[in-house]
Amino acid sequence: MGDWKTITVPVLSSDSKNILPYTSDRKISPTSMNSQVLRLPLPSSKNMHSFFSAFCTEENIEQRISYIDRELTTLGFPSIYAESKGKELNLISIINCINELLVLQHKNLRAQEEVEMQHLKLGSDMDHLQNCYAKLKEQLELSKREIVGLQERDRQLQSKNRNLHQSLKNEKDEVQKLQNIISSRATQYNHDMKRKEREYNKLKERLHQLVMNKKDKKIAMEVLNYVGRADGKRGAWRTDKTEARNEEEMYKVLLSDYEQRQNQLLLENAELKKVLQQMKKDIISLLPPQKQKPKERSEEGLVLSDQEEDIGELNKENMWELSCETVREQLTNSIRKQWRMLKNHVERLDNQVSRGHSGALNEKDVISREDHELETEKLELEIQQCKEMIKTQQQLLQQQLTCDDDTTLLLQDCYLLEERERLQEEWRLFREQKKNFEKERKSFTEAAIRLGLERKAFEEDRGTWLKQQFLSMTADCKSENVTTPSAFLRSKYLVQIIFLRSDPDIRSVKSASRQRKLPSVLSAPVSAELCQTPQYIAQNSVASEKPAADNMPNVWVESDDKEETE
Amino acid sequence: ASCMQHRLLVRDARSLHILQLYTCLDQIQYIEWSSDSLFILCAMYKRGIVQVWSLEQPDWHCKIDEGSAGLVASCWSPDGRHILNTTEFHLRITVWSLCTKSVSYIKYPKACQQGVAFTKDGRYMAVAERRDCKDFISIFVCSNWQLLRHFDTETQDLFGIEWAPNGCVLAAWDTCLEYKVLLYSLDGRLLSSYRAYEWPLGVKSIAWSPSSQFLAIGSFDEKVRILNHVTWKKITELDHPATIASKKTIVYKEVEKSPTVETERLSFPPTRALASSLFSTQSKYDISQVPVSLQYIKPVADRANPKVGVGMLAFSADNCFLATKNDNIPNAVWIWDMRKLKLSVVLEQLCSIQCFQWDPCQPRLAVCTGSSRVYLWSPAGCMVVQVPGEGDFQIVSLSWHPSGNSMVLLSKDNFCVCYLEREEV
């Protein structure tokens, strides 16, 4: 059984304050076997400490043990009493229970942590959501206001529109009214004019009558002699025959004019028909030959037959030179059809070109225009680059060939100078490093000499100390239980020290940095748990090593501390 | 032939020598050559007398006295043997025959601008009549003056009639209060009627193209509408805006150039020739860069017969060009290319245009503006011809010789003949 020491495990979160504070943990203090000690944080250790100690005191220890036993059994743990009745405690079971409780505690802590994490997360999520909500509310407000504004504007525009419509209607009405006014005035004027004209006519008639009645002799024609007619013919009487002849002549004139016009139109028509036929032939020739695959689509077959029909018809027409309505229509229809086919064909070609693939006809031979262009561009670029390279090469060659010997030597000299300078730099660096190494070596050798001297001194000391120790050991052998193991331990430790001491000798020569570690290694075992004697040794060793270690302030401090503790 | 007061002078066209001299009874108001150039009629409206002179026989004479009927207009018939006299108040048209001494009357002629129209071949004559407040057209056969057709027209107030050069279509148009153009065939059938718009002022001038293919109608809305002879529908509208923006139009602008006088030759007192050359300003044509804005005059709105719209129309003899004048822009002559129906040239003058006439043979246009210069344009270019002489010779009108080699330039009191010589290449 070891010493009982209560080390309180503090409560980590505020929740667990509700838990009864009897989650104290008892830790058996290990003897010098255990080298590790758990150090747990103790925030409210003082209160808990008093409280924990309140739970179990010297008087009610039996009650408490039984209470704990009950609690544990209710929780499902095995009893802490030994098998046999009585007050003997089953240590193992206690330890197991404690272990189980620890595990449980850990689990609970972890769960608590998780819960707290989640709680934090949720809290931040909540904050985030609240922010979002606030922003969205703001946005909603803004958009509502905007909507209101837009609606207002819309209303205004609509009212304006209505006003404009109204004004337009008004204008139209006005225009209509004015037109009506004008027409009414015009009719009025016409009526007045007619009235006046009739009056005027009456006057004219009157005047005419007067003039005619006067039978003025002055109205006469005096001619010296009759003039022959221009065309030499005699004058003719007015008879019906002449009238008929007149009519005839008039109609002749008209007819001749119409005939002339008709001839002109016929000529025009013939020309235009020729042109149309020519066009039709051209269109047919432009279209791709469809006779190769007549079975592919039935439409084409129909078209073919139509074509043939048309051609036949028109040829017939040529021969007979009919120009009746149906033939004309046929011609125009056929031309329209051909034109549409041509258009479709051209469109298809365009699509083909843009897509870059050809149809079922030729796949390998036809390269799409775009690829072709890209290739040509690439090739051109390559050509340009090659040309440029060639030019630069030529220039360089020229330079090399045409430049003087002096310049070449100078150039070479330049290169050499550069190299020399670089080499000098490196030499310098090298020399510096060499110096440093020399210094270090010197210091090492000195340290080694010193170490040797110290070792000698230490050996002597050791010898004397061992003698003393053996003497003292035999003196107090019954005082403590620990002495024997401690003696063993001490002897072991001595051996360790020797080993450790041998090591530093080797190590110190090699590198300076490890010197720092050594005292710490030595001083580690020189902690409170060790006995005084090792401390003494350490001290001595430390002291002996003092002058050797220039750059070991830690050791200084510790050795000072140790001296003080002593 | 020219008349002065009551004397009639006949000159030779090439040499201007006086060949004949006749004296009439009264001041001559109107002279006209007969179609075969054998006779000249001189009309004296105040006295109501028409005298006819013969060139072959200077002793031959003829006098037609209308007496109290009065005389308003007189003209030859196309055969050169009949004279048509319009009596006062347009009571009647008397047809006097020189061969038979017979008289015919045409009643109720219309008192309008162009009431009588002869076909080009002289066979038919159309007379506009008005009876009972309705317009009629009578077509007469000129050989025996027989009435061929008589039909009414759908016009409010017929303003003018004109035969197409092919003699088969007669165009009749209404007064400017109504835009209406009616087309009748020779036998009196109405072929078509064209109306561009209803209320604003209507037709101002009409011209047939020499091939009878086109009928150009100039109206008060500053536009010329061209109808084609097949469908009698409008082919195009030619607009006369004040700003010319099209790049393809050439604008010739008449600019004055200051006369160059050599100071050495100045003498005192200055000779007449020098004085006249100092005071008379030379001018030449410059090509203006489009866009060009022409001088636009907005007429007074209250007056009747406003100076608006296309007032003068003339087709060139080869049917290729149409010359128009917009009275709103009185200084410019617009020449349109009939093959493209586009404006090809604009001549901008310094003064307002008085008269222009096409050469009967070539596409040459002669323009006079009341200054002492005559302006000639042809597709090759245009030039300014100064009338040499003392003082001012303000050309009021001009007339081409039928052969196209010379033209007569008339001012108020004088006239001169301008000969156009061919360049010897």
XYZ file of C-alpha atoms in Angstrom, chain A residues 61-435:
375
model
C -14.361 6.774 6.721
C -16.135 3.469 7.132
C -19.483 5.021 6.312
C -18.078 6.725 3.345
C -16.488 3.625 2.055
C -19.746 1.766 2.354
C -21.593 4.646 0.773
C -19.215 4.670 -2.118
C -19.544 0.959 -2.424
C -23.307 1.284 -2.649
C -23.099 3.998 -5.204
C -20.712 2.069 -7.319
C -22.784 -1.054 -7.188
C -25.867 0.859 -8.178
C -23.968 2.269 -11.079
C -23.083 -1.196 -12.102
C -19.569 -1.388 -10.922
C -18.363 -4.345 -8.946
C -18.144 -3.956 -5.214
C -15.026 -2.544 -3.801
C -15.139 -4.854 -0.827
C -13.293 -8.023 -0.973
C -15.123 -11.257 -1.457
C -15.320 -12.054 2.102
C -17.499 -9.866 4.197
C -15.787 -7.429 6.298
C -14.107 -4.204 5.926
C -11.383 -5.288 3.741
C -11.235 -3.341 0.590
C -10.486 -4.978 -2.668
C -7.801 -2.855 -3.991
C -7.938 -4.222 -7.415
C -11.606 -3.679 -7.744
C -11.206 -0.229 -6.334
C -8.580 0.483 -8.884
C -10.763 -0.932 -11.573
C -13.653 1.129 -10.414
C -11.494 4.151 -10.346
C -10.287 3.381 -13.770
C -13.802 2.894 -15.003
C -14.812 6.129 -13.384
C -11.898 7.876 -15.036
C -12.851 6.479 -18.380
C -16.385 7.511 -17.773
C -15.216 10.922 -16.748
C -13.187 11.220 -19.901
C -16.122 10.183 -21.965
C -18.331 12.623 -20.257
C -15.817 15.369 -20.713
C -15.510 14.596 -24.338
C -19.239 14.519 -24.711
C -19.405 17.769 -22.884
C -16.810 19.243 -25.196
C -18.708 18.060 -28.173
C -21.893 19.448 -26.852
C -20.242 22.726 -26.113
C -18.766 22.806 -29.610
C -22.083 22.125 -31.088
C -23.581 24.732 -28.884
C -21.036 27.255 -30.105
C -21.657 26.242 -33.658
C -25.333 26.564 -33.240
C -24.830 29.893 -31.598
C -22.738 31.154 -34.496
C -25.218 29.699 -36.963
C -27.937 31.472 -35.165
C -26.022 34.709 -35.310
C -25.357 34.210 -38.949
C -28.973 33.472 -39.653
C -30.044 36.472 -37.704
C -27.718 38.636 -39.738
C -29.044 37.149 -42.925
C -32.520 37.696 -41.790
C -31.805 41.306 -40.968
C -30.171 41.855 -44.352
C -33.020 40.188 -46.161
C -35.478 42.283 -44.318
C -33.593 45.379 -45.385
C -33.529 44.188 -48.950
C -37.176 43.473 -48.847
C -37.826 46.940 -47.588
C -35.709 48.443 -50.342
C -37.353 46.425 -53.038
C -40.766 47.279 -51.682
C -39.879 50.932 -51.854
C -38.556 50.485 -55.351
C -41.687 48.749 -56.414
C -43.738 51.546 -55.049
C -41.598 54.060 -56.919
C -41.840 52.116 -60.145
C -45.530 51.729 -59.781
C -45.795 55.429 -59.309
C -43.776 56.049 -62.426
C -45.777 53.531 -64.348
C -48.938 55.242 -63.294
C -47.583 58.594 -64.367
C -46.513 57.255 -67.737
C -49.837 55.619 -68.259
C -51.636 58.808 -67.465
C -49.339 60.640 -69.872
C -50.052 58.041 -72.485
C -53.728 58.456 -71.962
C -53.370 62.195 -72.252
C -51.447 61.847 -75.463
C -54.026 59.490 -76.851
C -56.679 61.904 -75.904
C -54.892 64.804 -77.518
C -54.314 62.704 -80.624
C -57.965 61.895 -80.793
C -58.769 65.542 -80.352
C -56.410 66.485 -83.139
C -57.910 63.870 -85.399
C -61.358 65.108 -84.608
C -60.290 68.633 -85.377
C -58.794 67.568 -88.661
C -61.949 65.772 -89.562
C -63.991 68.796 -88.645
C -61.821 71.082 -90.731
C -62.091 68.747 -93.672
C -65.813 68.738 -93.321
C -65.810 72.493 -93.185
C -63.685 72.662 -96.294
C -65.897 70.310 -98.204
C -68.999 72.162 -97.196
C -67.465 75.443 -98.224
C -66.347 73.957 -101.483
C -69.828 72.771 -102.308
C -71.125 76.170 -101.390
C -68.625 77.838 -103.660
C -69.415 75.486 -106.456
C -73.028 76.217 -106.134
C -72.384 79.939 -106.188
C -70.052 79.577 -109.112
C -72.655 77.672 -111.030
C -75.192 80.292 -110.361
C -72.890 83.023 -111.561
C -71.920 81.012 -114.558
C -75.482 80.579 -115.563
C -75.970 84.291 -115.371
C -72.891 84.776 -117.439
C -74.058 82.292 -119.978
C -77.291 84.095 -120.278
C -75.442 87.304 -120.928
C -73.273 85.599 -123.471
C -76.226 84.199 -125.235
C -77.804 87.593 -125.330
C -74.664 89.117 -126.661
C -74.294 86.395 -129.209
C -77.798 86.958 -130.399
C -77.125 90.613 -130.705
C -73.938 90.033 -132.572
C -75.503 87.563 -134.904
C -78.523 89.678 -135.462
C -76.571 92.684 -136.354
C -75.409 91.082 -139.485
C -72.514 93.350 -139.547
C -71.037 93.585 -142.868
C -67.788 94.088 -141.241
C -67.654 90.495 -140.303
C -66.221 89.379 -143.482
C -63.124 88.101 -144.993
C -61.391 89.764 -147.763
C -59.120 87.616 -149.734
C -57.396 88.630 -152.836
C -57.611 85.260 -154.293
C -58.232 81.846 -153.048
C -55.329 79.960 -151.808
C -54.906 76.424 -152.810
C -55.098 73.815 -150.195
C -51.907 72.650 -148.759
C -52.303 69.161 -149.986
C -53.741 70.214 -153.294
C -57.104 68.611 -152.879
C -60.385 70.332 -153.301
C -62.741 70.940 -150.518
C -65.377 68.358 -149.925
C -68.937 68.569 -148.727
C -69.942 67.356 -145.427
C -71.875 64.233 -145.937
C -72.494 61.097 -144.036
C -69.921 59.383 -146.069
C -67.356 61.836 -144.987
C -68.431 61.340 -141.452
C -68.081 57.641 -141.771
C -64.740 58.095 -143.371
C -63.687 60.306 -140.561
C -64.651 57.694 -138.073
C -62.837 55.113 -140.047
C -59.737 57.153 -140.178
C -59.865 57.851 -136.518
C -60.183 54.215 -135.719
C -57.405 53.427 -138.070
C -55.191 55.835 -136.265
C -56.092 54.355 -132.925
C -55.648 50.842 -134.127
C -52.289 51.551 -135.621
C -51.212 53.059 -132.368
C -52.412 50.050 -130.410
C -50.811 47.676 -132.792
C -47.566 49.480 -132.450
C -47.794 49.295 -128.721
C -48.716 45.672 -128.802
C -45.773 44.872 -131.027
C -43.505 46.630 -128.602
C -44.962 44.720 -125.708
C -44.640 41.451 -127.574
C -41.017 42.121 -128.228
C -40.480 42.968 -124.601
C -42.275 39.849 -123.510
C -40.261 37.669 -125.832
C -37.053 39.150 -124.553
C -38.060 38.729 -120.962
C -39.116 35.158 -121.569
C -35.787 34.447 -123.143
C -34.059 35.952 -120.184
C -36.154 33.893 -117.808
C -35.407 30.704 -119.658
C -31.754 31.509 -119.653
C -31.919 32.125 -115.969
C -33.723 28.865 -115.457
C -31.075 26.969 -117.359
C -28.363 28.646 -115.361
C -30.076 27.830 -112.101
C -30.500 24.207 -113.101
C -26.856 24.000 -114.035
C -25.813 25.580 -110.742
C -27.736 23.096 -108.661
C -25.827 19.927 -107.721
C -26.493 17.045 -109.992
C -29.297 15.123 -108.453
C -29.592 12.465 -111.084
C -26.933 10.343 -109.392
C -29.079 9.399 -106.461
C -32.586 9.284 -107.629
C -33.649 6.668 -105.147
C -32.605 8.454 -102.019
C -35.513 10.745 -101.602
C -38.790 10.544 -103.301
C -39.037 14.327 -103.392
C -36.067 14.586 -105.616
C -37.587 12.122 -107.962
C -40.666 14.228 -108.157
C -38.585 17.292 -108.730
C -36.721 15.542 -111.477
C -39.843 14.574 -113.238
C -41.119 18.091 -112.788
C -37.969 19.468 -114.274
C -38.198 17.235 -117.229
C -41.794 18.091 -117.640
C -41.086 21.771 -117.508
C -38.285 21.556 -119.948
C -40.438 19.595 -122.275
C -43.241 22.047 -121.947
C -41.093 25.013 -122.536
C -39.432 23.451 -125.486
C -42.816 22.872 -126.872
C -43.587 26.470 -126.145
C -40.564 27.571 -128.009
C -41.588 25.658 -130.986
C -45.102 26.946 -131.040
C -44.461 30.313 -129.448
C -47.618 30.223 -127.487
C -48.019 32.822 -124.897
C -51.125 31.729 -123.174
C -51.764 32.231 -119.536
C -51.078 28.711 -118.372
C -47.718 28.473 -120.070
C -46.649 31.768 -118.622
C -47.669 30.666 -115.189
C -45.841 27.401 -115.609
C -42.698 29.168 -116.600
C -42.787 31.532 -113.673
C -43.653 28.740 -111.256
C -40.865 26.539 -112.475
C -38.413 29.370 -112.189
C -39.575 30.094 -108.685
C -39.159 26.445 -107.757
C -35.686 26.279 -109.203
C -34.753 29.488 -107.475
C -35.955 28.132 -104.159
C -33.971 24.965 -104.666
C -30.908 26.970 -105.487
C -31.405 29.061 -102.415
C -31.717 25.971 -100.239
C -28.652 24.531 -101.825
C -26.642 27.660 -101.184
C -27.840 27.742 -97.600
C -26.853 24.162 -97.129
C -23.420 24.884 -98.494
C -23.061 27.768 -96.137
C -23.993 25.553 -93.194
C -21.543 22.970 -94.309
C -18.764 25.462 -94.508
C -19.522 26.894 -91.126
C -19.771 23.555 -89.433
C -16.567 22.423 -90.934
C -17.759 18.982 -91.850
C -18.957 17.922 -95.214
C -21.974 15.809 -95.880
C -22.079 12.315 -97.126
C -20.353 13.184 -100.330
C -16.604 13.728 -99.822
C -15.228 13.493 -96.311
C -11.538 13.167 -96.696
C -10.799 15.379 -99.561
C -12.688 18.374 -98.388
C -11.013 20.228 -95.581
C -13.144 22.756 -93.870
C -12.290 26.289 -94.621
C -11.630 27.186 -91.053
C -9.094 24.451 -90.460
C -7.473 25.361 -93.681
C -7.180 28.943 -92.663
C -5.829 28.040 -89.245
C -3.219 25.834 -90.806
C -2.165 28.504 -93.195
C -1.897 30.978 -90.368
C 0.234 28.615 -88.338
C 2.480 27.940 -91.275
C 2.864 31.592 -91.923
C 3.810 32.224 -88.334
C 6.357 29.434 -88.472
C 7.795 30.828 -91.624
C 8.108 34.222 -90.045
C 9.788 32.841 -86.980
C 12.225 30.843 -89.052
C 13.007 33.878 -91.091
C 13.659 35.911 -88.011
C 15.903 33.220 -86.597
C 17.817 33.038 -89.797
C 18.249 36.763 -89.746
C 19.540 36.826 -86.218
C 21.890 33.947 -86.944
C 23.185 35.742 -89.938
C 23.761 38.824 -87.886
C 25.638 36.936 -85.272
C 27.764 35.205 -87.867
C 28.502 38.502 -89.423
C 29.519 39.880 -86.090
C 31.802 37.031 -85.418
C 33.383 37.089 -88.796
C 33.695 40.759 -89.277
C 34.730 41.943 -85.831
C 38.462 42.595 -85.136
C 40.896 40.466 -83.122
C 41.156 43.128 -80.470
C 37.543 43.053 -79.745
C 37.529 39.323 -79.432
C 40.445 39.365 -77.073
C 38.817 42.072 -75.066
C 35.664 40.055 -74.881
C 37.585 37.048 -73.758
C 39.413 39.108 -71.231
C 36.152 40.321 -69.918
C 34.962 36.819 -69.348
C 38.186 35.894 -67.616
C 37.989 38.903 -65.376
C 34.558 37.954 -64.343
C 35.640 34.475 -63.488
C 38.656 35.665 -61.615
C 36.606 37.974 -59.523
C 34.236 35.201 -58.663
C 37.083 32.951 -57.719
C 38.581 35.616 -55.522
C 35.345 35.991 -53.704
C 35.207 32.312 -53.079
C 38.805 32.262 -51.848
C 37.982 34.957 -49.425
C 35.068 33.092 -48.061
C 37.085 29.951 -47.837
C 39.816 31.638 -45.920
C 37.394 33.094 -43.470
C 35.857 29.731 -42.828
C 39.256 28.256 -42.389
C 40.038 30.813 -39.771
